[in-house]
Amino acid sequence: SASTQVKKDAVFWLGQEVSRLAGEALQDLANSDPEVEVQKQAVFAISQRRNDESITSLMRIAREHSNPAVRQQAVFWLGQKRDPRVLDFFEQLLKK
């Protein structure tokens, strides 16, 4: 029915909004939670998201995070991705 389709559409768009907000919340946790283990867990959770989102976030963390253990975690999870952007990123890291 038409009302069922409207509900399905509403749920779809709500999921898109929640997903974006969840990604932002994970990024915030990875960058600013006082517990390093929580930051590392947030990095893992980011790695499980869609590649476009997760690769960009993981590269940012690997490049900019203040804690080497968290940067290492991001590099590890990037290494699990099969994406040409990751290889380019690793080459850039090694040139520094």
Phi, psi and omega in degrees: 000167181295320181292326176296318179295320178298316178298317179298318178297318180297318179296319178302309183291327174297318177299323178295316180294314180297319181298316180297315180295323178297319178298318178295319179296319178297319178298317178298316179297318180297329184267334192224359177295141181292341181262123180299321180296325176291320177300315180294323177294322177296322177298316176301313181298322176298320182296339182271355180277178180307145184304315182304314181287313187292319182296315179300313180295316180295321178295320179297315180295315181298328182274324195243343187297144183284339184258122181300327181294323179287320175300317179299319179298318179296318178297318178302310183290329174298322179297342179274350182274144175253082184213133182298335178297328181292315178299316177301318180296315179298320177299319178295317179299318183289336179284342182285000000 
